[in-house]
Amino acid sequence: MSSSFPTTMRSLASQSSAGARLLLVSAAALACGWVVWFVRARVPVYAASEHARLEVERATHPVDAQVTGRVVAARLALEAHVAAGDVLVELDAVAERLQLAQARAKLGGLATELEATRRQVAAEERAVVAFRQQLGAALGEAESRLREGQILTRAAKAEAERNRRMHAEAIVSLAELDRAQAEADRRAAAEVGLRATVDRVRRESTTGEADRQARVATLEREAARLEAERSALTASVLSLEYEIERRTIRAPATGRVGEIGTARVGSVLAQGAHVATIVASGGLRVVASFEPAGALGRVRPGQRARVRLDGFPWTEYGAVDATVTEVATELRDGRVRVELGVSPDPSSRIPLQHGLPGVVEVTVEEVTPATLVLRAAGRFG
């Protein structure tokens, strides 16, 4: 039976064929895109913890009395903030302070005396040098006069000898001979005197220098004694300062006072008695426990992670970024302990505080979806 609407039927057949072709092309493009994504895309693989906990790293510093003493001042208040070095308790140190003042005063006097003695040593050493120069000049002058006298003596003796020969030949008179001989004798006597002067100057040089060297040695011994005494007093001052400092109990670290002992003004603290506990504040960290199969060999320091805290849905509040800092090498209660450093987002609405529970997801690798499918097939095949 022929159709009553041939034109309409041909139009409908044409439109149906075009739609089928469009649908086929779309399906083929979608399939190609999926295949490309399946073999080329990279998706992160996470290792999830069983449980995790946000903690604040804290270090406690017990403060104890180093010596026995009576409390004269106490600046302790529970939960008060203190800085490292702040004085918490002072013990009686009056006797030590008096001894320290006396030692310092004596040390100052010794320093003045030692300086004066050193100046005397320097002056005596300069005097020794000047004495050597002076006696050197005097000795040189005496030896020069001795040499001159020796020359004159030889000349006078030669003149007397010549007059003696001439007198024997009756050339000169006896009186002239006597005068020549007398001059020779006078010159010889003068030479003896000049030689004695040279010897005296030499003796004075040796004796005088020895005396001055002895005075220098005596002053140097005195300076050494004063130096030793000053060293002993310096050590005594340092020891007294140390003892006074031991009676000043200071905060060992910056933090808050977490516990107070029995230090009260007027009470006596025994050596080793507990004074207080300083709790030093620290940074945030996350401590998580992982199944060994999911963590060993996969979770390593430096890997990025995200922390989802219980009570703060991640779809509304998001997650907290973290980085693995330490992975335990030994199991504890059958679990692997992992510590992570937290990088808080200032714009986050999550009030990060000690004790918040949650879970940690560590990015251990990035693979293609095809790899994941093959792994799953191998696991369940």
Short mmCIF file of C-alpha atoms in Angstrom, two decimals:
data_model
loop_
_atom_site.label_atom_id
_atom_site.label_comp_id
_atom_site.label_asym_id
_atom_site.label_seq_id
_atom_site.Cartn_x
_atom_site.Cartn_y
_atom_site.Cartn_z
CA MET A 1 0.00 0.00 0.00
CA SER A 2 1.49 3.24 -1.03
CA SER A 3 1.80 6.06 1.44
CA SER A 4 -0.48 9.04 1.30
CA PHE A 5 2.36 11.35 2.46
CA PRO A 6 5.46 10.48 0.48
CA THR A 7 7.15 13.86 0.91
CA THR A 8 6.73 13.87 4.66
CA MET A 9 8.05 10.32 5.00
CA ARG A 10 11.18 11.13 2.96
CA SER A 11 11.83 14.19 5.14
CA LEU A 12 11.54 12.17 8.34
CA ALA A 13 13.89 9.45 7.03
CA SER A 14 16.47 12.09 6.09
CA GLN A 15 16.34 13.74 9.53
CA SER A 16 16.62 10.37 11.35
CA SER A 17 19.75 9.47 9.36
CA ALA A 18 21.46 12.83 10.15
CA GLY A 19 20.70 12.51 13.89
CA ALA A 20 22.11 9.01 13.99
CA ARG A 21 25.30 10.18 12.32
CA LEU A 22 25.63 13.11 14.78
CA LEU A 23 25.04 10.82 17.71
CA LEU A 24 27.61 8.37 16.39
CA VAL A 25 30.24 11.11 15.93
CA SER A 26 29.57 12.46 19.45
CA ALA A 27 29.87 9.02 20.95
CA ALA A 28 33.12 8.38 19.08
CA ALA A 29 34.61 11.73 20.24
CA LEU A 30 33.57 11.01 23.83
CA ALA A 31 35.09 7.54 23.63
CA CYS A 32 38.37 8.93 22.24
CA GLY A 33 38.49 11.58 24.96
CA TRP A 34 37.86 8.98 27.63
CA VAL A 35 40.58 6.73 26.24
CA VAL A 36 43.07 9.59 26.21
CA TRP A 37 42.15 10.49 29.78
CA PHE A 38 42.31 6.82 30.78
CA VAL A 39 45.88 6.36 29.56
CA ARG A 40 47.37 9.88 29.88
CA ALA A 41 45.77 11.62 32.85
CA ARG A 42 47.54 11.68 36.24
CA VAL A 43 45.49 11.19 39.38
CA PRO A 44 46.85 11.30 42.93
CA VAL A 45 46.98 8.19 45.06
CA TYR A 46 46.46 8.72 48.78
CA ALA A 47 47.46 6.76 51.84
CA ALA A 48 44.84 7.43 54.51
CA SER A 49 45.48 7.18 58.22
CA GLU A 50 43.26 5.33 60.65
CA HIS A 51 43.17 8.33 62.92
CA ALA A 52 45.12 11.51 63.54
CA ARG A 53 45.36 14.20 66.18
CA LEU A 54 46.36 17.85 66.06
CA GLU A 55 48.91 18.66 68.74
CA VAL A 56 50.87 21.65 69.96
CA GLU A 57 54.54 20.89 70.47
CA ARG A 58 55.40 21.76 74.03
CA ALA A 59 58.47 21.36 76.16
CA THR A 60 58.28 21.45 79.95
CA HIS A 61 61.17 22.87 81.94
CA PRO A 62 61.26 22.01 85.65
CA VAL A 63 62.87 24.71 87.78
CA ASP A 64 64.62 23.57 90.97
CA ALA A 65 66.64 25.34 93.66
CA GLN A 66 70.37 24.89 93.13
CA VAL A 67 71.31 25.74 96.73
CA THR A 68 69.63 25.86 100.10
CA GLY A 69 68.49 29.34 101.09
CA ARG A 70 65.79 31.57 102.49
CA VAL A 71 63.37 33.10 99.98
CA VAL A 72 63.52 36.90 99.97
CA ALA A 73 61.48 37.52 96.79
CA ALA A 74 59.09 35.42 94.71
CA ARG A 75 57.56 36.43 91.38
CA LEU A 76 55.47 33.38 90.58
CA ALA A 77 51.86 33.31 89.34
CA LEU A 78 50.14 30.32 87.82
CA GLU A 79 49.64 30.64 84.04
CA ALA A 80 51.69 33.85 84.00
CA HIS A 81 53.80 34.39 80.89
CA VAL A 82 57.55 34.62 81.49
CA ALA A 83 60.50 35.21 79.22
CA ALA A 84 63.75 33.28 79.33
CA GLY A 85 65.99 34.82 81.99
CA ASP A 86 63.20 36.43 84.03
CA VAL A 87 63.82 36.23 87.79
CA LEU A 88 61.33 33.89 89.44
CA VAL A 89 62.71 33.55 92.98
CA GLU A 90 65.54 35.25 94.88
CA LEU A 91 67.27 33.55 97.81
CA ASP A 92 69.11 35.39 100.57
CA ALA A 93 72.62 36.31 99.39
CA VAL A 94 73.58 39.14 101.77
CA ALA A 95 76.71 37.42 103.10
CA GLU A 96 77.92 36.60 99.59
CA ARG A 97 77.27 40.16 98.39
CA LEU A 98 79.30 41.60 101.30
CA GLN A 99 82.18 39.24 100.56
CA LEU A 100 81.94 40.19 96.90
CA ALA A 101 82.11 43.91 97.71
CA GLN A 102 85.19 43.36 99.89
CA ALA A 103 86.89 41.24 97.26
CA ARG A 104 86.21 43.81 94.56
CA ALA A 105 87.56 46.64 96.73
CA LYS A 106 90.74 44.69 97.49
CA LEU A 107 91.03 43.78 93.85
CA GLY A 108 90.86 47.45 92.89
CA GLY A 109 93.65 48.31 95.36
CA LEU A 110 95.78 45.46 94.09
CA ALA A 111 95.33 46.64 90.53
CA THR A 112 96.60 50.11 91.49
CA GLU A 113 99.57 48.67 93.41
CA LEU A 114 100.41 46.30 90.59
CA GLU A 115 100.34 49.11 88.06
CA ALA A 116 102.66 51.21 90.24
CA THR A 117 105.08 48.29 90.65
CA ARG A 118 105.14 47.71 86.90
CA ARG A 119 105.94 51.39 86.38
CA GLN A 120 108.84 51.07 88.86
CA VAL A 121 110.14 48.02 86.99
CA ALA A 122 110.03 49.95 83.73
CA ALA A 123 111.79 52.93 85.36
CA GLU A 124 114.53 50.71 86.80
CA GLU A 125 115.05 49.03 83.45
CA ARG A 126 115.41 52.45 81.83
CA ALA A 127 117.86 53.43 84.59
CA VAL A 128 119.92 50.30 83.89
CA VAL A 129 120.16 51.25 80.24
CA ALA A 130 121.10 54.84 81.10
CA PHE A 131 123.67 53.61 83.66
CA ARG A 132 125.25 51.37 81.05
CA GLN A 133 125.48 54.24 78.63
CA GLN A 134 126.90 56.60 81.27
CA LEU A 135 129.53 54.17 82.54
CA GLY A 136 130.36 53.22 78.97
CA ALA A 137 131.13 56.84 78.22
CA ALA A 138 133.14 57.25 81.48
CA LEU A 139 135.09 54.06 80.81
CA GLY A 140 135.83 55.14 77.27
CA GLU A 141 137.09 58.48 78.52
CA ALA A 142 139.27 56.84 81.18
CA GLU A 143 140.74 54.37 78.72
CA SER A 144 141.45 57.22 76.30
CA ARG A 145 143.33 59.14 79.03
CA LEU A 146 145.20 55.94 79.93
CA ARG A 147 146.33 55.50 76.35
CA GLU A 148 147.41 59.15 76.26
CA GLY A 149 149.32 58.70 79.53
CA GLN A 150 151.01 55.61 78.18
CA ILE A 151 152.18 57.54 75.15
CA LEU A 152 153.52 60.36 77.30
CA THR A 153 155.21 57.90 79.65
CA ARG A 154 156.98 56.19 76.77
CA ALA A 155 158.05 59.54 75.41
CA ALA A 156 159.36 60.69 78.81
CA LYS A 157 161.29 57.45 79.29
CA ALA A 158 162.77 57.76 75.83
CA GLU A 159 163.79 61.39 76.61
CA ALA A 160 165.40 60.34 79.89
CA GLU A 161 167.29 57.55 78.15
CA ARG A 162 168.54 59.95 75.49
CA ASN A 163 169.70 62.44 78.15
CA ARG A 164 171.50 59.65 79.95
CA ARG A 165 173.51 58.79 76.83
CA MET A 166 174.19 62.45 76.12
CA HIS A 167 175.27 62.98 79.75
CA ALA A 168 177.67 60.08 79.37
CA GLU A 169 179.13 61.89 76.39
CA ALA A 170 179.17 65.16 78.42
CA ILE A 171 176.72 66.77 76.07
CA VAL A 172 174.06 67.57 78.69
CA SER A 173 174.43 68.43 82.30
CA LEU A 174 173.48 66.31 85.26
CA ALA A 175 170.70 68.70 86.10
CA GLU A 176 169.06 68.21 82.71
CA LEU A 177 169.39 64.44 83.14
CA ASP A 178 167.71 64.63 86.54
CA ARG A 179 164.86 66.72 85.13
CA ALA A 180 164.30 64.22 82.30
CA GLN A 181 164.32 61.30 84.70
CA ALA A 182 161.92 63.05 87.05
CA GLU A 183 159.54 63.74 84.16
CA ALA A 184 159.70 60.08 83.15
CA ASP A 185 158.95 59.01 86.73
CA ARG A 186 156.02 61.48 86.94
CA ARG A 187 154.59 60.22 83.68
CA ALA A 188 154.89 56.59 84.88
CA ALA A 189 153.11 57.48 88.15
CA ALA A 190 150.36 59.25 86.21
CA GLU A 191 149.92 56.17 84.03
CA VAL A 192 149.50 54.03 87.14
CA GLY A 193 146.82 56.44 88.38
CA LEU A 194 144.98 56.39 85.06
CA ARG A 195 145.09 52.57 85.01
CA ALA A 196 143.61 52.53 88.50
CA THR A 197 140.87 54.88 87.31
CA VAL A 198 140.00 52.52 84.43
CA ASP A 199 139.87 49.57 86.82
CA ARG A 200 137.66 51.52 89.25
CA VAL A 201 135.25 52.51 86.48
CA ARG A 202 135.03 48.91 85.33
CA ARG A 203 134.31 47.71 88.88
CA GLU A 204 131.70 50.40 89.32
CA SER A 205 130.10 49.37 86.02
CA THR A 206 129.87 45.73 87.08
CA THR A 207 128.77 46.43 90.66
CA GLY A 208 126.35 49.22 89.80
CA GLU A 209 124.63 47.25 87.06
CA ALA A 210 124.35 44.20 89.34
CA ASP A 211 122.72 46.35 92.03
CA ARG A 212 120.24 47.80 89.59
CA GLN A 213 119.49 44.38 88.08
CA ALA A 214 118.88 43.10 91.62
CA ARG A 215 116.39 45.95 92.22
CA VAL A 216 114.65 45.12 88.93
CA ALA A 217 114.46 41.43 89.91
CA THR A 218 113.03 42.36 93.33
CA LEU A 219 110.39 44.57 91.74
CA GLU A 220 109.54 41.87 89.20
CA ARG A 221 109.06 39.34 92.02
CA GLU A 222 106.79 41.81 93.79
CA ALA A 223 104.82 42.32 90.57
CA ALA A 224 104.50 38.56 90.14
CA ARG A 225 103.27 38.20 93.72
CA LEU A 226 100.72 40.94 93.20
CA GLU A 227 99.63 39.37 89.89
CA ALA A 228 99.11 35.99 91.60
CA GLU A 229 97.16 37.64 94.39
CA ARG A 230 95.07 39.50 91.84
CA SER A 231 94.36 36.26 89.96
CA ALA A 232 93.26 34.60 93.18
CA LEU A 233 91.00 37.53 94.03
CA THR A 234 89.57 37.53 90.51
CA ALA A 235 88.74 33.84 90.89
CA SER A 236 87.17 34.60 94.26
CA VAL A 237 85.05 37.37 92.72
CA LEU A 238 83.89 35.05 89.94
CA SER A 239 83.08 32.34 92.48
CA LEU A 240 81.06 34.76 94.61
CA GLU A 241 79.24 36.06 91.54
CA TYR A 242 78.42 32.48 90.60
CA GLU A 243 77.13 31.74 94.09
CA ILE A 244 74.95 34.86 94.03
CA GLU A 245 73.63 33.90 90.58
CA ARG A 246 72.79 30.42 91.88
CA ARG A 247 70.62 32.12 94.49
CA THR A 248 68.76 33.93 91.70
CA ILE A 249 66.36 31.42 90.17
CA ARG A 250 65.48 32.39 86.59
CA ALA A 251 63.10 31.11 83.94
CA PRO A 252 64.98 28.67 81.67
CA ALA A 253 62.73 29.32 78.67
CA THR A 254 59.94 31.53 77.41
CA GLY A 255 56.48 30.18 78.18
CA ARG A 256 53.90 30.09 80.90
CA VAL A 257 54.10 29.01 84.53
CA GLY A 258 52.37 25.64 84.54
CA GLU A 259 53.05 24.65 88.13
CA ILE A 260 54.22 26.37 91.31
CA GLY A 261 56.11 24.77 94.19
CA THR A 262 56.28 25.89 97.80
CA ALA A 263 58.50 28.94 97.32
CA ARG A 264 57.11 31.64 99.64
CA VAL A 265 58.84 34.74 100.98
CA GLY A 266 60.46 33.82 104.28
CA SER A 267 60.42 30.08 103.68
CA VAL A 268 63.60 28.06 103.32
CA LEU A 269 64.15 26.12 100.13
CA ALA A 270 66.35 23.06 100.27
CA GLN A 271 68.78 22.30 97.49
CA GLY A 272 66.93 20.50 94.71
CA ALA A 273 63.49 21.64 95.93
CA HIS A 274 60.93 22.09 93.13
CA VAL A 275 60.16 25.75 92.46
CA ALA A 276 58.01 25.79 89.32
CA THR A 277 57.46 24.29 85.90
CA ILE A 278 57.71 26.42 82.77
CA VAL A 279 55.72 25.18 79.78
CA ALA A 280 57.24 26.50 76.58
CA SER A 281 54.82 26.98 73.70
CA GLY A 282 55.61 25.49 70.31
CA GLY A 283 54.25 25.06 66.80
CA LEU A 284 51.43 22.89 65.48
CA ARG A 285 51.93 19.34 64.30
CA VAL A 286 49.78 16.36 63.39
CA VAL A 287 50.43 12.89 64.74
CA ALA A 288 48.79 10.12 62.68
CA SER A 289 48.68 6.33 62.79
CA PHE A 290 48.78 4.30 59.56
CA GLU A 291 48.32 0.67 58.71
CA PRO A 292 51.79 -0.78 57.96
CA ALA A 293 50.69 -2.03 54.52
CA GLY A 294 49.62 1.45 53.47
CA ALA A 295 52.54 3.40 54.95
CA LEU A 296 55.74 1.36 54.96
CA GLY A 297 57.79 2.19 51.91
CA ARG A 298 55.15 4.62 50.62
CA VAL A 299 54.91 7.46 53.13
CA ARG A 300 58.13 9.46 53.24
CA PRO A 301 59.25 12.84 54.65
CA GLY A 302 58.54 15.75 52.33
CA GLN A 303 55.30 14.37 50.87
CA ARG A 304 52.29 16.64 50.79
CA ALA A 305 49.16 15.76 52.72
CA ARG A 306 45.79 17.11 53.77
CA VAL A 307 44.14 16.86 57.16
CA ARG A 308 40.37 16.52 57.50
CA LEU A 309 39.30 17.34 61.03
CA ASP A 310 36.29 15.75 62.65
CA GLY A 311 33.46 18.19 63.27
CA PHE A 312 34.51 20.42 60.38
CA PRO A 313 33.07 18.96 57.13
CA TRP A 314 35.66 19.34 54.43
CA THR A 315 32.99 20.32 51.87
CA GLU A 316 32.27 23.39 53.99
CA TYR A 317 35.51 24.13 55.80
CA GLY A 318 38.04 22.55 53.49
CA ALA A 319 41.13 20.67 54.62
CA VAL A 320 44.34 21.70 56.33
CA ASP A 321 47.53 21.46 54.27
CA ALA A 322 50.38 19.52 55.84
CA THR A 323 53.77 18.01 55.00
CA VAL A 324 55.22 14.75 56.26
CA THR A 325 58.18 15.50 58.53
CA GLU A 326 58.98 12.18 60.19
CA VAL A 327 58.03 8.53 59.68
CA ALA A 328 58.72 6.01 62.45
CA THR A 329 60.85 3.04 61.48
CA GLU A 330 59.36 0.78 64.14
CA LEU A 331 55.76 -0.17 64.74
CA ARG A 332 53.92 0.95 67.83
CA ASP A 333 50.81 -1.05 68.74
CA GLY A 334 50.91 -2.47 65.23
CA ARG A 335 50.71 0.96 63.59
CA VAL A 336 53.17 3.31 61.90
CA ARG A 337 53.52 6.70 63.60
CA VAL A 338 53.80 9.62 61.19
CA GLU A 339 54.35 13.26 62.15
CA LEU A 340 53.37 16.10 59.85
CA GLY A 341 54.04 19.81 59.91
CA VAL A 342 50.95 21.98 59.47
CA SER A 343 50.68 24.99 57.18
CA PRO A 344 47.65 26.89 58.51
CA ASP A 345 45.66 29.03 56.07
CA PRO A 346 44.98 32.44 57.67
CA SER A 347 41.66 32.63 55.86
CA SER A 348 40.50 29.21 57.10
CA ARG A 349 37.59 29.10 59.52
CA ILE A 350 38.94 26.07 61.32
CA PRO A 351 40.10 27.03 64.85
CA LEU A 352 43.31 25.01 65.01
CA GLN A 353 43.89 23.95 68.57
CA HIS A 354 45.47 21.16 70.54
CA GLY A 355 43.56 17.87 70.60
CA LEU A 356 41.40 18.10 67.46
CA PRO A 357 40.95 14.60 65.92
CA GLY A 358 40.69 13.77 62.25
CA VAL A 359 42.27 11.78 59.44
CA VAL A 360 45.29 12.38 57.22
CA GLU A 361 45.55 11.67 53.52
CA VAL A 362 49.12 11.61 52.20
CA THR A 363 49.79 11.92 48.49
CA VAL A 364 52.12 8.98 47.91
CA GLU A 365 52.19 9.01 44.09
CA GLU A 366 50.42 10.08 40.89
CA VAL A 367 49.44 7.43 38.29
CA THR A 368 47.13 7.05 35.29
CA PRO A 369 43.59 5.62 35.63
CA ALA A 370 44.70 2.71 33.46
CA THR A 371 47.37 1.85 36.05
CA LEU A 372 44.77 1.93 38.80
CA VAL A 373 42.48 -0.40 36.82
CA LEU A 374 45.33 -2.82 36.14
CA ARG A 375 46.31 -2.82 39.80
CA ALA A 376 42.70 -3.50 40.79
CA ALA A 377 42.45 -6.28 38.23
CA GLY A 378 45.63 -7.86 39.55
CA ARG A 379 44.39 -7.53 43.13
CA PHE A 380 41.02 -9.17 42.51
CA GLY A 381 41.92 -11.51 39.63
#
